Structure formats: structure tokens, C-alpha cells
Coordinates of C-alpha atoms in Angstrom, one line a residue:
M1 CA 4.7 -17.3 13.2
P2 CA 3.5 -14.1 11.7
Y3 CA 1.0 -12.8 9.4
T4 CA 3.5 -11.2 7.0
T5 CA 1.6 -11.0 3.9
L6 CA -2.3 -11.9 4.2
I7 CA -4.5 -12.9 6.7
W8 CA -8.0 -14.3 6.1
A9 CA -11.3 -13.3 7.8
A10 CA -11.7 -17.1 10.1
E11 CA -8.5 -16.0 11.3
L12 CA -8.5 -13.0 12.4
A13 CA -12.0 -13.7 13.7
A14 CA -10.2 -16.3 16.4
W15 CA -8.0 -13.8 18.1
L16 CA -10.4 -10.1 18.5
G17 CA -9.1 -9.5 21.4
D18 CA -6.1 -10.4 21.8
P19 CA -4.0 -7.5 23.7
S20 CA -0.9 -8.6 21.1
W21 CA -2.7 -8.1 18.1
V22 CA -2.4 -3.8 16.9
I23 CA -6.2 -4.1 13.9
V24 CA -6.1 -0.3 11.9
D25 CA -8.5 1.3 9.7
C26 CA -7.4 2.3 7.1
R27 CA -10.2 3.2 4.8
Y28 CA -10.0 6.3 1.7
N29 CA -11.8 8.6 -0.9
L30 CA -9.3 10.5 -3.0
V31 CA -12.6 12.5 -3.9
D32 CA -13.1 13.0 -0.2
A33 CA -10.3 12.7 2.5
D34 CA -12.3 12.0 5.2
A35 CA -14.7 9.8 4.6
G36 CA -13.1 7.2 5.4
E37 CA -13.2 8.6 9.2
R38 CA -16.8 8.8 8.7
V39 CA -16.9 5.5 8.3
Y40 CA -15.4 4.0 10.4
R41 CA -16.8 5.2 13.3
A42 CA -19.9 4.2 11.5
A43 CA -19.4 1.0 11.9
H44 CA -15.4 -1.2 12.6
I45 CA -13.7 -4.3 12.8
A46 CA -14.1 -4.7 17.2
G47 CA -10.9 -3.9 18.1
A48 CA -9.8 -2.0 15.6
Q49 CA -8.7 1.5 15.3
F50 CA -8.5 4.2 12.5
M51 CA -5.5 5.8 10.9
H52 CA -5.5 9.1 7.6
M53 CA -4.1 8.5 5.3
D54 CA -3.4 11.5 4.7
R55 CA -2.8 12.3 8.1
D56 CA -0.8 9.4 9.7
L57 CA 0.1 7.4 6.4
S58 CA 1.1 10.5 4.1
G59 CA 3.4 13.1 4.5
P60 CA 3.8 17.1 4.2
K61 CA 3.6 18.1 0.2
T62 CA 5.9 20.4 -1.0
G63 CA 4.6 20.6 -4.4
A64 CA 7.4 18.2 -5.8
N65 CA 7.5 15.6 -3.3
G66 CA 3.7 13.9 -4.6
R67 CA 0.6 13.5 -3.6
H68 CA 1.3 11.7 -1.2
P69 CA 5.4 11.9 0.2
L70 CA 6.3 9.8 2.6
P71 CA 6.1 10.6 6.6
Q72 CA 9.5 12.1 8.4
L73 CA 11.5 9.7 9.5
A74 CA 10.2 10.6 13.0
D75 CA 7.0 11.3 12.7
I76 CA 5.8 7.5 11.8
I77 CA 7.6 6.1 14.3
A78 CA 5.5 8.4 17.4
T79 CA 2.0 7.2 14.5
F80 CA 2.9 3.2 15.0
G81 CA 4.4 4.1 19.1
R82 CA 0.3 6.2 19.1
A83 CA -0.8 3.4 18.6
G84 CA 0.0 0.9 20.7
I85 CA 3.3 -0.8 17.8
D86 CA 6.2 -2.2 19.0
D87 CA 8.0 -5.7 18.1
S88 CA 4.9 -7.9 20.1
K89 CA 2.8 -6.6 17.9
Q90 CA 0.7 -8.7 15.2
V91 CA -0.6 -6.4 13.0
I92 CA -3.5 -6.4 10.6
A93 CA -4.5 -3.8 8.9
Y94 CA -7.7 -3.8 6.5
D95 CA -10.0 -1.2 4.2
Q96 CA -13.7 -1.4 2.7
N97 CA -12.2 -4.9 0.2
N98 CA -8.8 -4.9 -2.9
G99 CA -6.5 -3.7 -0.3
M100 CA -5.4 -0.5 -1.6
W101 CA -5.4 2.0 0.9
A102 CA -4.9 -0.9 3.5
A103 CA -1.0 -2.3 1.5
R104 CA 0.8 1.3 2.9
L105 CA 0.3 0.8 6.2
W106 CA 1.6 -3.2 5.4
W107 CA 4.1 -1.2 3.4
L108 CA 5.4 1.7 5.6
L109 CA 5.8 -1.0 8.5
Q110 CA 7.9 -3.2 6.4
W111 CA 10.2 0.1 5.4
L112 CA 11.2 0.4 8.9
G113 CA 11.6 -3.5 10.1
H114 CA 8.5 -4.6 11.4
P115 CA 7.7 -7.4 8.7
A116 CA 3.9 -9.2 11.4
V117 CA 2.0 -6.7 9.2
A118 CA -1.4 -8.7 7.9
V119 CA -3.7 -7.5 5.6
L120 CA -7.2 -8.9 4.9
D121 CA -8.6 -10.3 2.5
G122 CA -10.6 -9.2 0.9
G123 CA -11.6 -6.6 4.0
L124 CA -14.3 -5.8 5.5
D125 CA -17.1 -6.0 2.4
R126 CA -15.5 -9.4 3.0
W127 CA -15.9 -9.4 6.6
I128 CA -19.6 -8.8 6.3
E129 CA -20.1 -10.8 3.5
E130 CA -19.6 -13.8 5.9
G131 CA -21.6 -12.7 9.0
R132 CA -18.8 -11.0 11.8
L133 CA -20.1 -8.8 13.7
V134 CA -19.6 -5.1 13.5
T135 CA -18.7 -2.5 15.9
T136 CA -19.3 1.4 16.6
E137 CA -17.7 1.3 19.7
E138 CA -13.3 3.1 19.2
P139 CA -10.7 1.2 21.5
Q140 CA -8.6 2.5 23.9
V141 CA -5.2 2.3 23.1
K142 CA -2.0 1.9 25.4
P143 CA 0.1 3.9 23.7
A144 CA 3.9 1.4 22.9
T145 CA 7.5 2.3 21.7
F146 CA 8.0 1.5 18.7
I147 CA 11.6 1.3 16.7
A148 CA 12.3 1.3 13.9
E149 CA 15.1 -0.2 12.3
Q150 CA 17.3 0.6 8.9
P151 CA 14.6 1.7 6.6
T152 CA 14.2 -0.9 3.5
P153 CA 16.1 1.5 0.3
T154 CA 13.5 2.9 -2.4
A155 CA 13.8 5.1 -6.1
S156 CA 13.8 7.6 -6.1
A157 CA 12.8 9.5 -10.0
R158 CA 16.7 10.6 -10.0
E159 CA 17.3 6.6 -9.6
I160 CA 14.8 6.6 -12.9
V161 CA 16.4 8.5 -14.5
E162 CA 20.0 7.4 -14.8
H163 CA 18.5 3.9 -15.7
L164 CA 15.9 4.5 -18.8
H165 CA 17.7 3.3 -21.2
D166 CA 20.3 0.4 -20.1
G167 CA 17.5 -2.1 -18.6
A168 CA 18.4 -2.7 -14.5
L169 CA 15.3 -1.0 -13.5
T170 CA 11.9 -2.8 -14.5
V171 CA 9.3 -0.3 -13.9
I172 CA 5.7 -1.0 -13.6
D173 CA 2.7 1.2 -12.7
A174 CA -0.3 -0.1 -10.8
R175 CA -2.8 2.9 -12.3
V176 CA -5.3 1.8 -14.8
P177 CA -4.5 1.1 -18.3
E178 CA -6.2 4.7 -19.2
R179 CA -4.3 6.9 -16.6
Y180 CA -1.4 4.9 -17.8
R181 CA -2.1 5.6 -21.1
G182 CA -2.2 9.1 -20.8
D183 CA -5.6 9.3 -22.5
V184 CA -7.5 11.1 -19.6
E185 CA -5.2 12.4 -16.3
P186 CA -8.4 13.0 -13.5
I187 CA -6.2 13.3 -10.6
D188 CA -2.1 14.9 -11.5
P189 CA -1.9 17.6 -14.2
I190 CA 0.1 16.1 -16.5
A191 CA -1.3 12.3 -18.0
G192 CA 1.5 9.8 -19.7
H193 CA 4.3 7.6 -18.1
I194 CA 7.3 6.9 -16.7
P195 CA 9.3 5.5 -20.5
G196 CA 9.7 2.3 -20.8
A197 CA 7.1 1.8 -17.7
V198 CA 5.4 -1.2 -18.0
N199 CA 1.7 -1.3 -17.3
R200 CA 0.3 -3.7 -14.4
P201 CA -3.1 -2.3 -13.1
Y202 CA -2.8 -2.8 -8.9
T203 CA -6.7 -4.5 -9.5
T204 CA -5.2 -7.1 -12.0
N205 CA -3.4 -9.1 -8.6
L206 CA -6.4 -9.5 -7.1
T207 CA -9.6 -12.2 -8.1
A208 CA -13.6 -11.6 -9.9
Q209 CA -14.5 -12.1 -5.8
G210 CA -12.1 -8.8 -4.3
T211 CA -9.2 -11.2 -2.9
F212 CA -5.8 -11.5 -3.8
K213 CA -5.9 -14.4 -6.2
P214 CA -3.3 -17.4 -5.3
A215 CA 0.8 -17.0 -4.3
P216 CA 1.9 -20.1 -7.4
Q217 CA -0.7 -17.9 -10.3
L218 CA 1.4 -14.9 -9.3
R219 CA 3.9 -15.7 -8.9
E220 CA 4.5 -17.0 -12.7
E221 CA 1.7 -14.0 -13.6
F222 CA 4.5 -11.2 -12.5
Q223 CA 8.1 -13.1 -13.7
T224 CA 6.4 -13.0 -17.4
L225 CA 5.9 -9.3 -16.8
L226 CA 10.1 -9.6 -15.7
K227 CA 11.3 -11.5 -18.2
E228 CA 14.5 -12.6 -17.6
S229 CA 15.1 -9.3 -15.0
P230 CA 15.4 -10.8 -11.4
P231 CA 12.8 -9.6 -8.7
A232 CA 14.6 -7.4 -6.8
S233 CA 15.3 -5.0 -10.7
A234 CA 11.4 -4.5 -10.1
V235 CA 10.3 -0.4 -9.0
H236 CA 6.9 -0.4 -7.9
Q237 CA 5.5 2.9 -8.6
C238 CA 1.6 4.6 -9.1
G239 CA -0.6 8.1 -8.9
S240 CA 1.3 8.7 -5.7
G241 CA 3.1 5.6 -4.0
V242 CA -0.1 3.8 -2.6
T243 CA -1.7 2.0 -4.6
A244 CA 2.0 0.8 -5.9
C245 CA 1.9 -0.9 -2.3
H246 CA 0.2 -3.0 -3.8
N247 CA 1.8 -4.9 -6.6
V248 CA 4.2 -4.5 -3.5
L249 CA 2.4 -7.3 -1.8
A250 CA 1.3 -9.2 -4.7
M251 CA 5.5 -9.9 -5.0
S252 CA 5.7 -10.7 -1.3
I253 CA 2.9 -12.8 -1.8
A254 CA 3.9 -14.7 -5.0
G255 CA 7.7 -15.4 -3.2
L256 CA 9.5 -12.8 -5.3
P257 CA 11.3 -10.5 -2.2
G258 CA 13.2 -7.6 -3.4
S259 CA 10.8 -5.5 -4.9
R260 CA 11.1 -1.1 -4.5
L261 CA 9.1 1.8 -3.7
Y262 CA 9.5 4.8 -6.1
P263 CA 7.4 7.2 -3.0
G264 CA 7.2 10.4 -5.2
S265 CA 5.7 8.0 -7.9
W266 CA 3.8 10.1 -11.0
S267 CA 2.8 13.3 -9.2
E268 CA 6.8 13.7 -8.7
W269 CA 7.6 12.7 -11.8
I270 CA 5.8 15.1 -13.9
A271 CA 6.8 18.4 -11.7
A272 CA 11.1 18.7 -13.0
P273 CA 9.7 19.7 -16.3
E274 CA 12.6 17.5 -17.1
R275 CA 11.8 14.4 -16.9
P276 CA 10.6 12.4 -20.3
V277 CA 6.1 12.1 -20.2
A278 CA 5.2 8.9 -22.5
R279 CA 1.9 8.6 -23.6
G280 CA 0.6 5.8 -25.7

């Protein structure tokens, strides 16, 4: 059975060196976009290759499509092919600790019909805490042919606007509470949130140890958030469509499939002045 949500460090360690597994280091820093690649070169899990959030896992910005727009299909298919990913490969994504960046790769592969992808729970921090080795050696990657299936549906700004007042969608904002409320906005030019959105910071999915909460606990929390609405009504957003993937992953862990990502998220929403903004 493939791993489709999470994998523990001990489980990954047992598969290191298997040619049917592809390990990807997704570390990133919003303040210093090249920091992830630098720390990858300094130390990473053996066999891991690096994917950059901006160059590999996002597409060109137009000023109206958010800070981390989805890649063009041809580009992301080529990226996955260069990484040696095809339908025979188990993919493992990791970042430094909480999965906020690794979840983006997880979501992209799921979006294109590759279910055999999982996030390393606890990331590189947990890997090192358990005494497992890291290396500076970069792997020799054999390219493959990645064949994408029809992308699964995402949500759009237009759809959210159409349903702002009818309760058909439950928009879930993954940002920290102070950004959701509009108290502060360190990144985007306008503070606040989409009217009607509920706040669930992605860190709410984690235990005090930085690993994901057990599936039954996540299920209870999301069902409470959704009230009587089905999981398919959930639309996840954040600042740029990256950390929102963490909530998509958490709902999948919880056994609540069918929620969707709003890829453009807040940074796209505010690019059109006619879209309403709420605060508080």
C-alpha cells in the first residue's frame, strides 16, 4: 500500500536507497527565498533532491494571480519528470519541521492524480532528533515520464464571490489569527480576510511536538468547524495558496476528502478592488 498522507521517520529510513522512492526537500523561507536551497546543500536526507517553492512549485506571477500561483501544467509535468517521478514512484516530501512547505508538493501531486505521495511527519528536525544521518551528497536522478491525470477541481475567486452569502462554501483561512483579523499584514498590501471565512491556522493541525494530531482528533475538529456542511463544501485559502495545503492534508488525514484549494488565496483576492474585505 502506498503512503498517501504522512510517513514517520522510521518508516522512511527503512526505504532509503530504494529506486522506486523519490524524496524531495521542500525547505523554503519567505524572507530569504534562497535559504532553503542553501540549507539543503549543507545537509539533507540521503537521496533527497531539492525543489524550490518559487522556481519549481509555483508559476509566473502576473500581479493579479497571487504570490505563489499554480505552475503551468506543462511546466510542473516537466519538473516532476526531471525529478524521476512516474506512476511507479512513491514520493516523500519534507521540510524543516511542520510540513507547511512540503504540503504544497503533496497537494500538487495529488492534484495531478499521483496519490502515492506523503509528507514526512516532523520533517528534518524530527529525523535528526531521532539520530538519523544527513548528507551533503546530491543524488544522481534518472528522469522519467510523468503522466498527469485530469487535475482535480480547485476553487476560484469568482465562485467564492458567487457564494459569499448563501452558505454553500465554508472558506477556511489558514493564516495566523492576527493576519486573519487584519490587525497586522506583514506581506500583502491589504489586511483582512474574505468575508465569511473562518480561521483555522495551519499550526492548529499540529501537536506541541510539531507532528500532526491523530486522525480522530483532526476529524472532530474539522467537523466542528464545518458544522452541518459536508467536507466537499470546504475551500482552503491562506496568503498565497501554500499553507492552505496543510489544511487540505489535515482533512485528508482525518478521512474527510473532497475539500478544495483556492490557489490564488488572499494575495489574489485583494488584487481586484471590487472584491470585499472583512476585518475583525
